[in-house]
Coordinates of C-alpha atoms in Angstrom, one line a residue:
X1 CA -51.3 -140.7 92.3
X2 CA -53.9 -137.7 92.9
X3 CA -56.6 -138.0 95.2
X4 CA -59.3 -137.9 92.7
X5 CA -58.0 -140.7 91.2
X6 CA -58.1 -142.8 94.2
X7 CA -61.7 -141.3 94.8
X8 CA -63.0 -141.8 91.3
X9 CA -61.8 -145.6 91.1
X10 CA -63.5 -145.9 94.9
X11 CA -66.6 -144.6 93.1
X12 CA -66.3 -147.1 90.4
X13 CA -65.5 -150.3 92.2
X14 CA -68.1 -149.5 94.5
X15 CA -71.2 -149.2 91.8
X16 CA -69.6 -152.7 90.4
X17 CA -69.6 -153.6 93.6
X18 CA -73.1 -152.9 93.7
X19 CA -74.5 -155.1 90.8
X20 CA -72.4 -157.9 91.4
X21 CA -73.9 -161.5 93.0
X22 CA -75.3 -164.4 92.8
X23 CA -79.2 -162.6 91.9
X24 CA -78.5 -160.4 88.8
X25 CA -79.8 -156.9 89.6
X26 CA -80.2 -154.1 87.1
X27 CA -80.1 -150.3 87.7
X28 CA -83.6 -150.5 86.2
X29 CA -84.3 -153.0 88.6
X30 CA -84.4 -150.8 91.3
X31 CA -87.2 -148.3 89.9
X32 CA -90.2 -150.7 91.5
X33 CA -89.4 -150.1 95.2
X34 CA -91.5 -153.0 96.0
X35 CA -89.9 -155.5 94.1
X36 CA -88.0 -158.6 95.5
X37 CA -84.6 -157.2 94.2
X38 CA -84.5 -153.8 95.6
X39 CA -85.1 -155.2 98.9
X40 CA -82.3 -157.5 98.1
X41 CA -80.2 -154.4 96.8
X42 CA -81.1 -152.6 100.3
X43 CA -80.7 -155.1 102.7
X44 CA -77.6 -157.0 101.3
X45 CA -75.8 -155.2 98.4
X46 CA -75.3 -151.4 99.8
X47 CA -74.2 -153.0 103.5
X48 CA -72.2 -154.8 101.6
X49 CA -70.3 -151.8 100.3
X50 CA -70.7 -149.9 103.2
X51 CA -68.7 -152.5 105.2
X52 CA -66.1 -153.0 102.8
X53 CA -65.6 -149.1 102.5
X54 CA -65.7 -149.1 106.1
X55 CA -63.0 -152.0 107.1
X56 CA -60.7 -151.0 104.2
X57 CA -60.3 -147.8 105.4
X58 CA -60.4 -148.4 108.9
X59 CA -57.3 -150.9 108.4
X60 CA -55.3 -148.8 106.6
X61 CA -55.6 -146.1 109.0
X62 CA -54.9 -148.8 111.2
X63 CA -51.4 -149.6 109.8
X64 CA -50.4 -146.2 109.4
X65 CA -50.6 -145.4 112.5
X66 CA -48.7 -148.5 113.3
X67 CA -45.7 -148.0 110.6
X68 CA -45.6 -144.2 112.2
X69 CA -45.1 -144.3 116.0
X70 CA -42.9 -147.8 115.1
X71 CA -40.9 -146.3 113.0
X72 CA -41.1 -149.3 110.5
X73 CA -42.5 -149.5 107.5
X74 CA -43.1 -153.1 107.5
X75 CA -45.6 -153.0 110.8
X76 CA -49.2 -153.4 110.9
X77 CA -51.9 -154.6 112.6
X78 CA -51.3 -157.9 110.7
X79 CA -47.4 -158.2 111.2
X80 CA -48.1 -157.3 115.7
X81 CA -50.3 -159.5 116.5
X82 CA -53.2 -157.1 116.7
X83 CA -55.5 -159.0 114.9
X84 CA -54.6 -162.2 116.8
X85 CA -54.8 -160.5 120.2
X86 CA -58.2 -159.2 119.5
X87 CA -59.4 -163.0 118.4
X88 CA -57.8 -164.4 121.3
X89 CA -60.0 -161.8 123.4
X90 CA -63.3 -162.9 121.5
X91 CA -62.3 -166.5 122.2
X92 CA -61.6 -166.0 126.2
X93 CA -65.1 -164.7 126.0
X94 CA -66.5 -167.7 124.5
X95 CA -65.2 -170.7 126.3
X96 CA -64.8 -169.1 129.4
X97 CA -67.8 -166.4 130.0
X98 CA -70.7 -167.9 127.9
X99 CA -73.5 -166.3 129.3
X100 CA -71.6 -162.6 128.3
X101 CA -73.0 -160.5 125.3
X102 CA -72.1 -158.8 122.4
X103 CA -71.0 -155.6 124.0
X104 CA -69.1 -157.7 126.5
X105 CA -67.3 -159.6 123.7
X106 CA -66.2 -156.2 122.0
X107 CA -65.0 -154.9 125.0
X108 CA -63.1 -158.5 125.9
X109 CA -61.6 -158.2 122.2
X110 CA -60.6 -154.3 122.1
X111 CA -59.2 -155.2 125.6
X112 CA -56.9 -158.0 124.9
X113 CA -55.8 -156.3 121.4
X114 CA -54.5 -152.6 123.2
X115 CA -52.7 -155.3 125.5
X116 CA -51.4 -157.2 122.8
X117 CA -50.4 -154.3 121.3
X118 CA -48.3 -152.8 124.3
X119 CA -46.8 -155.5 124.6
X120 CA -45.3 -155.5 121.0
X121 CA -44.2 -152.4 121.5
X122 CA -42.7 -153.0 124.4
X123 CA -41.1 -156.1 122.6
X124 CA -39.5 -153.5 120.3
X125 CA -38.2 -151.2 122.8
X126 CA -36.0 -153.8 124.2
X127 CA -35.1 -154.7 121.1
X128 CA -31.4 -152.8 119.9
X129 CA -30.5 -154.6 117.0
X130 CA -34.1 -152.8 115.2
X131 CA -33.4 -154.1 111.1
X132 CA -36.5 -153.1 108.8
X133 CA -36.7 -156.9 108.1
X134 CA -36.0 -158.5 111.8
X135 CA -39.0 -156.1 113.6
X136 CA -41.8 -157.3 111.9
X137 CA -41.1 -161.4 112.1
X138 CA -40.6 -161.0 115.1
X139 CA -44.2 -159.8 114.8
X140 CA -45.1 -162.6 113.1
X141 CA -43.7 -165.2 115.6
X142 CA -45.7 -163.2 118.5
X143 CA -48.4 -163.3 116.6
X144 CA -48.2 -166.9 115.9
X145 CA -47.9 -168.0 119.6
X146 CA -51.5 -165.8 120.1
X147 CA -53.2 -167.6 117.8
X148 CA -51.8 -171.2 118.8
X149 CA -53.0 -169.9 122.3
X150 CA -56.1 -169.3 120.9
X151 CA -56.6 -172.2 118.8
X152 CA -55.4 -174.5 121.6
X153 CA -58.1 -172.9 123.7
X154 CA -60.9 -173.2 121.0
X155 CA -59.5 -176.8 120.5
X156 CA -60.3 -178.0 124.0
X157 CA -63.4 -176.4 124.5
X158 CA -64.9 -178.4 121.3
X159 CA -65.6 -174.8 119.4
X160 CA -62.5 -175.2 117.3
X161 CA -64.8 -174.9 113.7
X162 CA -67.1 -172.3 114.9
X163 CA -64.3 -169.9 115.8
X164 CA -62.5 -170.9 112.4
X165 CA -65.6 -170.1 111.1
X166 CA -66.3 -166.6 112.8
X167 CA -62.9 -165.1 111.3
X168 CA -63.0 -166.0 108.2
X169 CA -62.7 -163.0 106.8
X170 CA -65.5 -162.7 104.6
X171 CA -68.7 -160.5 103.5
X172 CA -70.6 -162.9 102.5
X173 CA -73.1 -162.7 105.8
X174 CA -73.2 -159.0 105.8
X175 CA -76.3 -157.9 105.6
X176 CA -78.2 -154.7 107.8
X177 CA -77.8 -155.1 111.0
X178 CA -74.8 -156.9 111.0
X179 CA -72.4 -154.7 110.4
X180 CA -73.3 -151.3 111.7
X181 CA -70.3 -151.7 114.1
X182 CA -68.1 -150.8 111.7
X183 CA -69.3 -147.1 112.2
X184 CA -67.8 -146.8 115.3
X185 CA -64.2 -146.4 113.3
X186 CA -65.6 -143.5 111.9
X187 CA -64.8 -141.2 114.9
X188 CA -61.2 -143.3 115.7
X189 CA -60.7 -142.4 111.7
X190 CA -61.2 -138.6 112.5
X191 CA -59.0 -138.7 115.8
X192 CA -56.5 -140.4 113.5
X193 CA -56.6 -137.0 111.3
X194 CA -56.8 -134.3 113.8
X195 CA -53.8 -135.7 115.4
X196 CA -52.1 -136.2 112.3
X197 CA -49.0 -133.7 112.9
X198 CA -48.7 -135.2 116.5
X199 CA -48.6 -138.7 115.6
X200 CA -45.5 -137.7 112.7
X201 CA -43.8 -135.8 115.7
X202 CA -43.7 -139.1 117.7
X203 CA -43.1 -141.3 114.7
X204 CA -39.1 -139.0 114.8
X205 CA -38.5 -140.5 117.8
X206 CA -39.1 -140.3 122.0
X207 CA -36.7 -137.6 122.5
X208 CA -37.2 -135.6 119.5
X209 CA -40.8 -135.5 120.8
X210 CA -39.7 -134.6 124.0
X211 CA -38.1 -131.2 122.6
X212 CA -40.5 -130.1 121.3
X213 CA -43.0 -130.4 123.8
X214 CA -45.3 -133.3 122.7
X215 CA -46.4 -135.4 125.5
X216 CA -44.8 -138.9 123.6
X217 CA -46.4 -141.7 125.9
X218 CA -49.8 -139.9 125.8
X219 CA -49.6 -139.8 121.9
X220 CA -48.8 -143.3 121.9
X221 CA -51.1 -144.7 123.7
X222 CA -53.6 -142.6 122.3
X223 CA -52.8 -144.2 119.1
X224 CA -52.8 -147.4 120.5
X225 CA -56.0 -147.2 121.3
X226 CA -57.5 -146.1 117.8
X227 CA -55.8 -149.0 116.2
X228 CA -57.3 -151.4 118.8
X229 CA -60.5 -149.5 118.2
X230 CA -61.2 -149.9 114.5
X231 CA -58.6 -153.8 114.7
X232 CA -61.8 -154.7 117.1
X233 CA -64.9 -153.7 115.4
X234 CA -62.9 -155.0 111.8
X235 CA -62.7 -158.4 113.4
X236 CA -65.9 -158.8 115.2
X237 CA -67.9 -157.8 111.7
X238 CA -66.1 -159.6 109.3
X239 CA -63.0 -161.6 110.5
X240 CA -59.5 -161.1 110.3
X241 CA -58.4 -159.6 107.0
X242 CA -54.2 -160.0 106.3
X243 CA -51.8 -157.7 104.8
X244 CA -54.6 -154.8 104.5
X245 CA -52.9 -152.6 107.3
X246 CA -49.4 -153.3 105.7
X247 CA -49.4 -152.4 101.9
X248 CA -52.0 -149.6 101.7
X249 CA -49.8 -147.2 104.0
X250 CA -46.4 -148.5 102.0
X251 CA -47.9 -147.8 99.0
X252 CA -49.0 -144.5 99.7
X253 CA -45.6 -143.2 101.6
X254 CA -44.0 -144.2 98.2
X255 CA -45.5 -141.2 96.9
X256 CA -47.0 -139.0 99.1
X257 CA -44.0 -139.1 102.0
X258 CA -44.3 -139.8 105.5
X259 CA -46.5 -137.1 106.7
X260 CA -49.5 -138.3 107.8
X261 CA -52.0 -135.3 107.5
X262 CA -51.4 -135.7 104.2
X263 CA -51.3 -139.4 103.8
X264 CA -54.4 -140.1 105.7
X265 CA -57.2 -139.3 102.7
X266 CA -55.1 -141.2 100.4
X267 CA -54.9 -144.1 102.9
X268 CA -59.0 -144.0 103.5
X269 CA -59.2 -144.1 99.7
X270 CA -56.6 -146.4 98.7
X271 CA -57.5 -149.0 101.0
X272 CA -61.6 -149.0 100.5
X273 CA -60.1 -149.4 96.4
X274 CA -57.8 -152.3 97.0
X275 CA -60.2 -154.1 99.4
X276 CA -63.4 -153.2 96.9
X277 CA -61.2 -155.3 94.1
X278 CA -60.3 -157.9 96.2
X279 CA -64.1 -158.6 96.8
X280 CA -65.0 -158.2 93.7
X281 CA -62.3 -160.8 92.1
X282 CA -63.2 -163.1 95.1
X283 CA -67.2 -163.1 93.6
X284 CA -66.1 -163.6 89.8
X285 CA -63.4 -166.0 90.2
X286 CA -66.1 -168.7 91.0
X287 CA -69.1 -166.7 90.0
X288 CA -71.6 -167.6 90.9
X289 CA -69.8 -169.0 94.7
X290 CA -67.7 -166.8 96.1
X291 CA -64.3 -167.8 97.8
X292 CA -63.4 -165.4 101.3
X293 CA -61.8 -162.0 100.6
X294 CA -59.8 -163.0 103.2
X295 CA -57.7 -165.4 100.8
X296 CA -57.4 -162.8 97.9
X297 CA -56.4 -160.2 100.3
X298 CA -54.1 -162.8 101.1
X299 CA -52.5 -163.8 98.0
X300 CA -52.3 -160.5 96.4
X301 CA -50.7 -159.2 99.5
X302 CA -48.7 -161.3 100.1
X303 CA -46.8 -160.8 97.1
X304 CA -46.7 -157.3 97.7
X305 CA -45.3 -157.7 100.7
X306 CA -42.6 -160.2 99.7
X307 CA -41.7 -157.5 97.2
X308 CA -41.5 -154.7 99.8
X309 CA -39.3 -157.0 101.8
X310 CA -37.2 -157.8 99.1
X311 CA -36.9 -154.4 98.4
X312 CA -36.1 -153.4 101.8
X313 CA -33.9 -155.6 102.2
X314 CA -31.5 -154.3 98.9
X315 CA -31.9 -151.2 100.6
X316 CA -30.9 -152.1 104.1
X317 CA -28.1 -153.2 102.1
X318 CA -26.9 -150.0 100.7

């Protein structure tokens, strides 16, 4: 698949994207600048878009950085417990410093997910039996015990359905001003790219690194951090959104290989595609409700990723 192609489907989803709600709005509705609808169109359906784009490529940048300096395909912010790490951090911040603020609360949830995150990698280095298939559940069981952590802790403090509610996973309350956060992976997105070549050196392996003169821990952490970065400002605007990281970055490798300087654009573009359709089904499938994009990112990636695992494992077996 060519670049323009994933750009030119971008570019299409994203004027659907555009003219699709619960108040019909027409391209010719937007000549009278004055009217009801273009303020509409302004203030709800381009943020909108702008956060989808935003998140979509943010968490597939996310989960390629991941799969690389892992070294397995099947890991992502999802499948660590990144995205539970950084929840649990937002939650901490809730129950037990109330009077905090938002800047507080980002800096309480990038905290506990670059934590969360060393820790899983840590996980994995003590690890020697490392099968494609056994890494990332034991992501999933790590992950698990950070959310029951979390959800215990919400539970006691009585705020159980208002965190439920907070990461949902849904752009439905996007609107400006609410989700100009998401800029800030932006510059983590550009890091990502101009150390593209490093991050594949370190992705070989510690001591492959080593010889050839690449500070490996420095790199890692460094990449740590971005994932953390863009994992945190993802969660904090519109929830926790599954499978994202994981699939996009698979997908991509299938055909583009492994090197991430050349991956990266198609990553950014694949990902704003898939997560632009996965809105857009989650407003027409009850139009004119809307059901999270959280659950269709969920159902159509989970398949995906059972079929990657299945597929992995036949060729584990081989």
């Amino acid at each position: 698949m060519r670049l323009w192609m994933l750009v030119a489907a971008t570019i299409v989803l994203s004027f659907i994207s555009l003219f699709i709600g619960a108040i019909d709005i027409k391209p010719s509705d937007l000549l009278d600048w004055d009217s009801d609808k273009t303020q509409i169109f302004l203030m709800s359906r381009v943020p909108r878009l702008m956060a989808i784009i935003l998140a979509g490529a943010g968490m597939g940048i996310s989960g390629l950085i991941m799969q690389s300096l892992s070294r397995n395909k099947f890991v992502s912010p999802t499948t660590s417990g990144t995205l539970d790490a950084a929840k649990l951090g937002i939650v901490v911040s809730m129950v037990f410093f109330t009077s905090v603020g938002y800047m507080e609360k980002i800096l309480f949830s990038f905290t506990f997910a670059l934590i969360g995150m060393m820790i899983f990698m840590r996980l994995l280095e003590s690890i020697k039996f490392k099968d494609v298939i056994f890494v990332p559940l034991i992501g999933i069981m790590y992950g698990n015990i950070i959310g029951a952590i979390s959800t215990f802790i919400a539970y006691e403090a009585d705020v159980l359905q208002s965190v439920d509610t907070f990461f949902l996973g849904s752009f439905t309350l996007v609107v400006s001003g609410r989700y100009e956060l998401l800029y800030v992976a932006v510059p983590a997105i550009i890091l990502a790219y101009l150390y593209a070549n490093k991050f594949t050196v370190a992705g070989m392996g510690e001591d492959f690194a080593k010889n050839l003169g690449l500070s490996y821990r420095t790199v890692l952490n460094l990449g740590l951090v971005l994932v953390a970065i863009i994992s945190t400002t993802v969660v904090l605007t519109v929830g926790i959104i599954p499978f994202l990281g994981l699939i996009v970055p698979n997908i991509v490798s299938l055909y583009m290989g492994d090197n991430l300087r050349k991956t990266i654009p198609h990553t950014i573009f694949l990902g704003a595609a898939f997560l632009l359709m996965c809105d857009i089904l989650s407003r027409l499938i009850v139009y004119p409700f809307e059901i999270p994009v959280n659950t269709t990112v969920a159902v159509i990636g989970s398949a995906i990723f059972l079929v990657m695992l299945f597929r992995g494992k036949a060729y584990a077996k081989k």
